[in-house]
Amino acid sequence: MSSENIDTRTRILEATLKTLEESGGRGVRMGDIAKATGISRQALYLHFKSRTELLIAATHYRDDLLDIEGRLAPSRAAKTGVERLRLYIEFWGHFVPEIYSVGKALMSVEDTDKDAAAAWHDRMWAMRDGCRAVIDALHQDGALAEPWTRSKATEALWTMLLVPNWEHLTMECGWSTNQYIKWMTTLAQQSFVAREIIDSE
Amino acid sequence: MSSENIDTRTRILEATLKTLEESGGRGVRMGDIAKATGISRQALYLHFKSRTELLIAATHYRDDLLDIEGRLAPSRAAKTGVERLRLYIEFWGHFVPEIYSVGKALMSVEDTDKDAAAAWHDRMWAMRDGCRAVIDALHQDGALAEPWTRSKATEALWTMLLVPNWEHLTMECGWSTNQYIKWMTTLAQQSFVAREIIDSE
DNA sequence: GTGTCAATTGACACAGTGTCAAGTGACACG
DNA sequence: CGTGTCACTTGACACTGTGTCAATTGACAC
């Protein structure tokens, strides 16, 4: 682990992200990444034991660059549950486009690769934690709409925010990030916030 | 195209569906299908020019067995837009589980195979037509909620009903078909039906 | 000048798809 | 009875992409 070593590793990760972004996370081979890094395909295996491990490392690398904690701060500091919901969806709406390509690459080997499935699953459960916190905040305010239990509401919000929904609305339907955020926010408020509370805002 | 020929073709399609269902649409190889049919792998290529073509044929074969038109009749016969919305989601909620495995297999080669992508895309656009008809019916009744245009509402409903949402709620969260249908219906009504109309039902 | 270490080259195993050629076995038709 | 046809079989092989291995290079360090 000399500094040379770390440097090449970083260059690989940078090249991986760049290549994935250029291709929308589709059809990127080890040879492509090697070429983009400017090293031989085999050298990739000196740093990462498999394609999946490289993809996972690239995901973590990207996370580190993105200051997730800092971006989550506003929603965590929200004074009401409704505010927290709004800010969380706003965070998510800006976050997804930045992790989409790497995520897509990971998702598309999910079926054949246990490690990739587990890594993606982890991320999705972290997102679920955010959803749970939002729902808990609503519940604390007495603002969780009627038939919902906290766990069912968490699952429902979690589902609404799934990446394929974002993918479909933006890629297939051409919605902007702001349209996405606006609709998801409205939808979530209508679903999860008691009507008295919405009316009184 | 003798009757012998058709018979084997049918046996292949049956075996394909069975195999896909058993594996949830994941990791099914040509060899597996051949074995399940009781013929050699190469014989598959006498009937279908590629794996993708077989998957597509299996999708159509399944469609023919499922009487889609008959099942859609109730929603098409609905007297009001709200009724049509409800019945369409009910149709869809029962339909998805029956096409899920084949659909999954098709979706998972979508990224690498143009034909598979096109075939899946077609199905999704057929479903979109259903969504558009629902939204049009609401609009006709003057029941489409305020900020929505017909095309944006169609896209939104279309997205809500996407297969990955069903997959996530049932497979990951353990929801039943009825829970799925109930929630989707409520969600869609809250989103797309003007509040006066909901209140007056 | 010797050792170390990252990286290179080239060969190869493996899985899965798809192709090809030669052969088999049943059935039909003259 | 013999001949042709047709579905299917067997076995070999090309191709792509991942992952492994062994031998080699070239730089820097002591």
JSON list of N, CA and C in Angstrom, two decimals, chain B residues 146-200:
[
{"chain": "B", "resi": 146, "resn": "GLU", "atom": "N", "xyz": [-56.40, 18.96, -9.73]},
{"chain": "B", "resi": 146, "resn": "GLU", "atom": "CA", "xyz": [-56.01, 20.23, -10.29]},
{"chain": "B", "resi": 146, "resn": "GLU", "atom": "C", "xyz": [-54.71, 20.35, -11.08]},
{"chain": "B", "resi": 147, "resn": "PRO", "atom": "N", "xyz": [-53.54, 20.26, -10.53]},
{"chain": "B", "resi": 147, "resn": "PRO", "atom": "CA", "xyz": [-52.48, 20.77, -11.41]},
{"chain": "B", "resi": 147, "resn": "PRO", "atom": "C", "xyz": [-52.18, 19.86, -12.59]},
{"chain": "B", "resi": 148, "resn": "TRP", "atom": "N", "xyz": [-52.78, 18.69, -12.62]},
{"chain": "B", "resi": 148, "resn": "TRP", "atom": "CA", "xyz": [-52.40, 17.69, -13.62]},
{"chain": "B", "resi": 148, "resn": "TRP", "atom": "C", "xyz": [-52.85, 18.02, -15.04]},
{"chain": "B", "resi": 149, "resn": "THR", "atom": "N", "xyz": [-51.92, 17.83, -15.99]},
{"chain": "B", "resi": 149, "resn": "THR", "atom": "CA", "xyz": [-52.33, 17.71, -17.39]},
{"chain": "B", "resi": 149, "resn": "THR", "atom": "C", "xyz": [-52.55, 16.23, -17.64]},
{"chain": "B", "resi": 150, "resn": "ARG", "atom": "N", "xyz": [-53.25, 15.91, -18.72]},
{"chain": "B", "resi": 150, "resn": "ARG", "atom": "CA", "xyz": [-53.50, 14.50, -18.97]},
{"chain": "B", "resi": 150, "resn": "ARG", "atom": "C", "xyz": [-52.21, 13.72, -19.22]},
{"chain": "B", "resi": 151, "resn": "SER", "atom": "N", "xyz": [-51.27, 14.35, -19.93]},
{"chain": "B", "resi": 151, "resn": "SER", "atom": "CA", "xyz": [-50.06, 13.56, -20.24]},
{"chain": "B", "resi": 151, "resn": "SER", "atom": "C", "xyz": [-49.19, 13.37, -19.01]},
{"chain": "B", "resi": 152, "resn": "LYS", "atom": "N", "xyz": [-49.05, 14.40, -18.19]},
{"chain": "B", "resi": 152, "resn": "LYS", "atom": "CA", "xyz": [-48.25, 14.22, -16.97]},
{"chain": "B", "resi": 152, "resn": "LYS", "atom": "C", "xyz": [-48.90, 13.23, -16.02]},
{"chain": "B", "resi": 153, "resn": "ALA", "atom": "N", "xyz": [-50.21, 13.28, -15.91]},
{"chain": "B", "resi": 153, "resn": "ALA", "atom": "CA", "xyz": [-50.91, 12.34, -15.03]},
{"chain": "B", "resi": 153, "resn": "ALA", "atom": "C", "xyz": [-50.73, 10.91, -15.53]},
{"chain": "B", "resi": 154, "resn": "THR", "atom": "N", "xyz": [-50.79, 10.76, -16.86]},
{"chain": "B", "resi": 154, "resn": "THR", "atom": "CA", "xyz": [-50.58, 9.43, -17.43]},
{"chain": "B", "resi": 154, "resn": "THR", "atom": "C", "xyz": [-49.19, 8.90, -17.05]},
{"chain": "B", "resi": 155, "resn": "GLU", "atom": "N", "xyz": [-48.20, 9.75, -17.22]},
{"chain": "B", "resi": 155, "resn": "GLU", "atom": "CA", "xyz": [-46.83, 9.33, -16.90]},
{"chain": "B", "resi": 155, "resn": "GLU", "atom": "C", "xyz": [-46.68, 8.98, -15.42]},
{"chain": "B", "resi": 156, "resn": "ALA", "atom": "N", "xyz": [-47.33, 9.75, -14.59]},
{"chain": "B", "resi": 156, "resn": "ALA", "atom": "CA", "xyz": [-47.23, 9.51, -13.15]},
{"chain": "B", "resi": 156, "resn": "ALA", "atom": "C", "xyz": [-47.89, 8.19, -12.76]},
{"chain": "B", "resi": 157, "resn": "LEU", "atom": "N", "xyz": [-49.09, 7.96, -13.28]},
{"chain": "B", "resi": 157, "resn": "LEU", "atom": "CA", "xyz": [-49.78, 6.70, -12.98]},
{"chain": "B", "resi": 157, "resn": "LEU", "atom": "C", "xyz": [-48.99, 5.52, -13.52]},
{"chain": "B", "resi": 158, "resn": "TRP", "atom": "N", "xyz": [-48.50, 5.69, -14.72]},
{"chain": "B", "resi": 158, "resn": "TRP", "atom": "CA", "xyz": [-47.67, 4.67, -15.37]},
{"chain": "B", "resi": 158, "resn": "TRP", "atom": "C", "xyz": [-46.50, 4.29, -14.46]},
{"chain": "B", "resi": 159, "resn": "THR", "atom": "N", "xyz": [-45.85, 5.29, -13.93]},
{"chain": "B", "resi": 159, "resn": "THR", "atom": "CA", "xyz": [-44.68, 5.06, -13.07]},
{"chain": "B", "resi": 159, "resn": "THR", "atom": "C", "xyz": [-45.07, 4.33, -11.79]},
{"chain": "B", "resi": 160, "resn": "MET", "atom": "N", "xyz": [-46.15, 4.76, -11.18]},
{"chain": "B", "resi": 160, "resn": "MET", "atom": "CA", "xyz": [-46.59, 4.11, -9.94]},
{"chain": "B", "resi": 160, "resn": "MET", "atom": "C", "xyz": [-46.79, 2.62, -10.13]},
{"chain": "B", "resi": 161, "resn": "LEU", "atom": "N", "xyz": [-47.29, 2.26, -11.31]},
{"chain": "B", "resi": 161, "resn": "LEU", "atom": "CA", "xyz": [-47.65, 0.86, -11.55]},
{"chain": "B", "resi": 161, "resn": "LEU", "atom": "C", "xyz": [-46.49, 0.03, -12.09]},
{"chain": "B", "resi": 162, "resn": "LEU", "atom": "N", "xyz": [-45.33, 0.62, -12.22]},
{"chain": "B", "resi": 162, "resn": "LEU", "atom": "CA", "xyz": [-44.18, -0.11, -12.74]},
{"chain": "B", "resi": 162, "resn": "LEU", "atom": "C", "xyz": [-43.92, -1.41, -11.97]},
{"chain": "B", "resi": 163, "resn": "VAL", "atom": "N", "xyz": [-43.46, -2.41, -12.71]},
{"chain": "B", "resi": 163, "resn": "VAL", "atom": "CA", "xyz": [-43.21, -3.72, -12.11]},
{"chain": "B", "resi": 163, "resn": "VAL", "atom": "C", "xyz": [-42.25, -3.68, -10.91]},
{"chain": "B", "resi": 164, "resn": "PRO", "atom": "N", "xyz": [-41.15, -2.92, -10.97]},
{"chain": "B", "resi": 164, "resn": "PRO", "atom": "CA", "xyz": [-40.26, -2.91, -9.81]},
{"chain": "B", "resi": 164, "resn": "PRO", "atom": "C", "xyz": [-40.94, -2.48, -8.50]},
{"chain": "B", "resi": 165, "resn": "ASN", "atom": "N", "xyz": [-41.95, -1.64, -8.60]},
{"chain": "B", "resi": 165, "resn": "ASN", "atom": "CA", "xyz": [-42.67, -1.27, -7.38]},
{"chain": "B", "resi": 165, "resn": "ASN", "atom": "C", "xyz": [-43.43, -2.46, -6.82]},
{"chain": "B", "resi": 166, "resn": "TRP", "atom": "N", "xyz": [-44.09, -3.17, -7.71]},
{"chain": "B", "resi": 166, "resn": "TRP", "atom": "CA", "xyz": [-44.79, -4.39, -7.29]},
{"chain": "B", "resi": 166, "resn": "TRP", "atom": "C", "xyz": [-43.80, -5.39, -6.70]},
{"chain": "B", "resi": 167, "resn": "GLU", "atom": "N", "xyz": [-42.70, -5.57, -7.41]},
{"chain": "B", "resi": 167, "resn": "GLU", "atom": "CA", "xyz": [-41.65, -6.50, -6.98]},
{"chain": "B", "resi": 167, "resn": "GLU", "atom": "C", "xyz": [-41.16, -6.15, -5.59]},
{"chain": "B", "resi": 168, "resn": "HIS", "atom": "N", "xyz": [-40.90, -4.88, -5.38]},
{"chain": "B", "resi": 168, "resn": "HIS", "atom": "CA", "xyz": [-40.34, -4.46, -4.11]},
{"chain": "B", "resi": 168, "resn": "HIS", "atom": "C", "xyz": [-41.33, -4.65, -2.97]},
{"chain": "B", "resi": 169, "resn": "LEU", "atom": "N", "xyz": [-42.56, -4.24, -3.19]},
{"chain": "B", "resi": 169, "resn": "LEU", "atom": "CA", "xyz": [-43.56, -4.34, -2.12]},
{"chain": "B", "resi": 169, "resn": "LEU", "atom": "C", "xyz": [-43.86, -5.80, -1.77]},
{"chain": "B", "resi": 170, "resn": "THR", "atom": "N", "xyz": [-43.97, -6.65, -2.79]},
{"chain": "B", "resi": 170, "resn": "THR", "atom": "CA", "xyz": [-44.32, -8.03, -2.48]},
{"chain": "B", "resi": 170, "resn": "THR", "atom": "C", "xyz": [-43.10, -8.86, -2.06]},
{"chain": "B", "resi": 171, "resn": "MET", "atom": "N", "xyz": [-42.01, -8.76, -2.81]},
{"chain": "B", "resi": 171, "resn": "MET", "atom": "CA", "xyz": [-40.86, -9.63, -2.54]},
{"chain": "B", "resi": 171, "resn": "MET", "atom": "C", "xyz": [-40.04, -9.14, -1.34]},
{"chain": "B", "resi": 172, "resn": "GLU", "atom": "N", "xyz": [-39.80, -7.83, -1.33]},
{"chain": "B", "resi": 172, "resn": "GLU", "atom": "CA", "xyz": [-38.91, -7.30, -0.29]},
{"chain": "B", "resi": 172, "resn": "GLU", "atom": "C", "xyz": [-39.69, -6.99, 0.99]},
{"chain": "B", "resi": 173, "resn": "CYS", "atom": "N", "xyz": [-40.90, -6.44, 0.83]},
{"chain": "B", "resi": 173, "resn": "CYS", "atom": "CA", "xyz": [-41.67, -6.01, 2.01]},
{"chain": "B", "resi": 173, "resn": "CYS", "atom": "C", "xyz": [-42.74, -7.01, 2.42]},
{"chain": "B", "resi": 174, "resn": "GLY", "atom": "N", "xyz": [-43.00, -7.99, 1.58]},
{"chain": "B", "resi": 174, "resn": "GLY", "atom": "CA", "xyz": [-43.94, -9.04, 1.95]},
{"chain": "B", "resi": 174, "resn": "GLY", "atom": "C", "xyz": [-45.41, -8.65, 1.87]},
{"chain": "B", "resi": 175, "resn": "TRP", "atom": "N", "xyz": [-45.72, -7.61, 1.10]},
{"chain": "B", "resi": 175, "resn": "TRP", "atom": "CA", "xyz": [-47.14, -7.24, 0.97]},
{"chain": "B", "resi": 175, "resn": "TRP", "atom": "C", "xyz": [-47.90, -8.27, 0.15]},
{"chain": "B", "resi": 176, "resn": "SER", "atom": "N", "xyz": [-49.17, -8.43, 0.46]},
{"chain": "B", "resi": 176, "resn": "SER", "atom": "CA", "xyz": [-50.02, -9.31, -0.33]},
{"chain": "B", "resi": 176, "resn": "SER", "atom": "C", "xyz": [-50.53, -8.55, -1.55]},
{"chain": "B", "resi": 177, "resn": "THR", "atom": "N", "xyz": [-51.04, -9.32, -2.50]},
{"chain": "B", "resi": 177, "resn": "THR", "atom": "CA", "xyz": [-51.64, -8.71, -3.68]},
{"chain": "B", "resi": 177, "resn": "THR", "atom": "C", "xyz": [-52.71, -7.70, -3.28]},
{"chain": "B", "resi": 178, "resn": "ASN", "atom": "N", "xyz": [-53.52, -8.05, -2.30]},
{"chain": "B", "resi": 178, "resn": "ASN", "atom": "CA", "xyz": [-54.59, -7.14, -1.91]},
{"chain": "B", "resi": 178, "resn": "ASN", "atom": "C", "xyz": [-54.07, -5.86, -1.26]},
{"chain": "B", "resi": 179, "resn": "GLN", "atom": "N", "xyz": [-53.04, -5.99, -0.47]},
{"chain": "B", "resi": 179, "resn": "GLN", "atom": "CA", "xyz": [-52.44, -4.78, 0.11]},
{"chain": "B", "resi": 179, "resn": "GLN", "atom": "C", "xyz": [-51.89, -3.89, -0.98]},
{"chain": "B", "resi": 180, "resn": "TYR", "atom": "N", "xyz": [-51.23, -4.53, -1.95]},
{"chain": "B", "resi": 180, "resn": "TYR", "atom": "CA", "xyz": [-50.70, -3.77, -3.08]},
{"chain": "B", "resi": 180, "resn": "TYR", "atom": "C", "xyz": [-51.82, -3.02, -3.79]},
{"chain": "B", "resi": 181, "resn": "ILE", "atom": "N", "xyz": [-52.88, -3.74, -4.14]},
{"chain": "B", "resi": 181, "resn": "ILE", "atom": "CA", "xyz": [-53.98, -3.13, -4.88]},
{"chain": "B", "resi": 181, "resn": "ILE", "atom": "C", "xyz": [-54.62, -2.01, -4.07]},
{"chain": "B", "resi": 182, "resn": "LYS", "atom": "N", "xyz": [-54.80, -2.26, -2.80]},
{"chain": "B", "resi": 182, "resn": "LYS", "atom": "CA", "xyz": [-55.47, -1.27, -1.95]},
{"chain": "B", "resi": 182, "resn": "LYS", "atom": "C", "xyz": [-54.66, 0.02, -1.89]},
{"chain": "B", "resi": 183, "resn": "TRP", "atom": "N", "xyz": [-53.36, -0.14, -1.65]},
{"chain": "B", "resi": 183, "resn": "TRP", "atom": "CA", "xyz": [-52.54, 1.06, -1.51]},
{"chain": "B", "resi": 183, "resn": "TRP", "atom": "C", "xyz": [-52.46, 1.83, -2.82]},
{"chain": "B", "resi": 184, "resn": "MET", "atom": "N", "xyz": [-52.19, 1.10, -3.90]},
{"chain": "B", "resi": 184, "resn": "MET", "atom": "CA", "xyz": [-52.05, 1.75, -5.20]},
{"chain": "B", "resi": 184, "resn": "MET", "atom": "C", "xyz": [-53.33, 2.50, -5.55]},
{"chain": "B", "resi": 185, "resn": "THR", "atom": "N", "xyz": [-54.45, 1.90, -5.24]},
{"chain": "B", "resi": 185, "resn": "THR", "atom": "CA", "xyz": [-55.73, 2.53, -5.54]},
{"chain": "B", "resi": 185, "resn": "THR", "atom": "C", "xyz": [-55.89, 3.82, -4.73]},
{"chain": "B", "resi": 186, "resn": "THR", "atom": "N", "xyz": [-55.64, 3.73, -3.45]},
{"chain": "B", "resi": 186, "resn": "THR", "atom": "CA", "xyz": [-55.74, 4.92, -2.60]},
{"chain": "B", "resi": 186, "resn": "THR", "atom": "C", "xyz": [-54.81, 6.02, -3.10]},
{"chain": "B", "resi": 187, "resn": "LEU", "atom": "N", "xyz": [-53.57, 5.60, -3.34]},
{"chain": "B", "resi": 187, "resn": "LEU", "atom": "CA", "xyz": [-52.56, 6.55, -3.77]},
{"chain": "B", "resi": 187, "resn": "LEU", "atom": "C", "xyz": [-52.99, 7.26, -5.06]},
{"chain": "B", "resi": 188, "resn": "ALA", "atom": "N", "xyz": [-53.46, 6.47, -6.00]},
{"chain": "B", "resi": 188, "resn": "ALA", "atom": "CA", "xyz": [-53.84, 7.03, -7.30]},
{"chain": "B", "resi": 188, "resn": "ALA", "atom": "C", "xyz": [-55.05, 7.94, -7.14]},
{"chain": "B", "resi": 189, "resn": "GLN", "atom": "N", "xyz": [-56.00, 7.53, -6.31]},
{"chain": "B", "resi": 189, "resn": "GLN", "atom": "CA", "xyz": [-57.17, 8.39, -6.11]},
{"chain": "B", "resi": 189, "resn": "GLN", "atom": "C", "xyz": [-56.76, 9.71, -5.47]},
{"chain": "B", "resi": 190, "resn": "GLN", "atom": "N", "xyz": [-55.91, 9.61, -4.44]},
{"chain": "B", "resi": 190, "resn": "GLN", "atom": "CA", "xyz": [-55.48, 10.85, -3.78]},
{"chain": "B", "resi": 190, "resn": "GLN", "atom": "C", "xyz": [-54.74, 11.77, -4.74]},
{"chain": "B", "resi": 191, "resn": "SER", "atom": "N", "xyz": [-54.00, 11.15, -5.66]},
{"chain": "B", "resi": 191, "resn": "SER", "atom": "CA", "xyz": [-53.19, 11.96, -6.57]},
{"chain": "B", "resi": 191, "resn": "SER", "atom": "C", "xyz": [-53.99, 12.56, -7.70]},
{"chain": "B", "resi": 192, "resn": "PHE", "atom": "N", "xyz": [-54.84, 11.74, -8.30]},
{"chain": "B", "resi": 192, "resn": "PHE", "atom": "CA", "xyz": [-55.39, 12.12, -9.60]},
{"chain": "B", "resi": 192, "resn": "PHE", "atom": "C", "xyz": [-56.85, 12.54, -9.57]},
{"chain": "B", "resi": 193, "resn": "VAL", "atom": "N", "xyz": [-57.56, 12.16, -8.51]},
{"chain": "B", "resi": 193, "resn": "VAL", "atom": "CA", "xyz": [-58.99, 12.48, -8.49]},
{"chain": "B", "resi": 193, "resn": "VAL", "atom": "C", "xyz": [-59.21, 13.74, -7.67]},
{"chain": "B", "resi": 194, "resn": "ALA", "atom": "N", "xyz": [-59.92, 14.69, -8.24]},
{"chain": "B", "resi": 194, "resn": "ALA", "atom": "CA", "xyz": [-60.20, 15.96, -7.54]},
{"chain": "B", "resi": 194, "resn": "ALA", "atom": "C", "xyz": [-60.88, 15.67, -6.22]},
{"chain": "B", "resi": 195, "resn": "ARG", "atom": "N", "xyz": [-60.53, 16.45, -5.22]},
{"chain": "B", "resi": 195, "resn": "ARG", "atom": "CA", "xyz": [-60.97, 16.16, -3.87]},
{"chain": "B", "resi": 195, "resn": "ARG", "atom": "C", "xyz": [-62.51, 16.18, -3.74]},
{"chain": "B", "resi": 196, "resn": "GLU", "atom": "N", "xyz": [-63.15, 17.10, -4.44]},
{"chain": "B", "resi": 196, "resn": "GLU", "atom": "CA", "xyz": [-64.62, 17.15, -4.40]},
{"chain": "B", "resi": 196, "resn": "GLU", "atom": "C", "xyz": [-65.22, 15.79, -4.78]},
{"chain": "B", "resi": 197, "resn": "ILE", "atom": "N", "xyz": [-64.62, 15.21, -5.80]},
{"chain": "B", "resi": 197, "resn": "ILE", "atom": "CA", "xyz": [-65.14, 13.94, -6.29]},
{"chain": "B", "resi": 197, "resn": "ILE", "atom": "C", "xyz": [-64.94, 12.83, -5.26]},
{"chain": "B", "resi": 198, "resn": "ILE", "atom": "N", "xyz": [-63.74, 12.77, -4.70]},
{"chain": "B", "resi": 198, "resn": "ILE", "atom": "CA", "xyz": [-63.48, 11.75, -3.69]},
{"chain": "B", "resi": 198, "resn": "ILE", "atom": "C", "xyz": [-64.47, 11.91, -2.54]},
{"chain": "B", "resi": 199, "resn": "ASP", "atom": "N", "xyz": [-64.63, 13.14, -2.07]},
{"chain": "B", "resi": 199, "resn": "ASP", "atom": "CA", "xyz": [-65.50, 13.40, -0.93]},
{"chain": "B", "resi": 199, "resn": "ASP", "atom": "C", "xyz": [-66.94, 13.01, -1.23]},
{"chain": "B", "resi": 200, "resn": "SER", "atom": "N", "xyz": [-67.33, 13.14, -2.51]},
{"chain": "B", "resi": 200, "resn": "SER", "atom": "CA", "xyz": [-68.73, 12.89, -2.84]},
{"chain": "B", "resi": 200, "resn": "SER", "atom": "C", "xyz": [-69.00, 11.40, -3.12]}
]
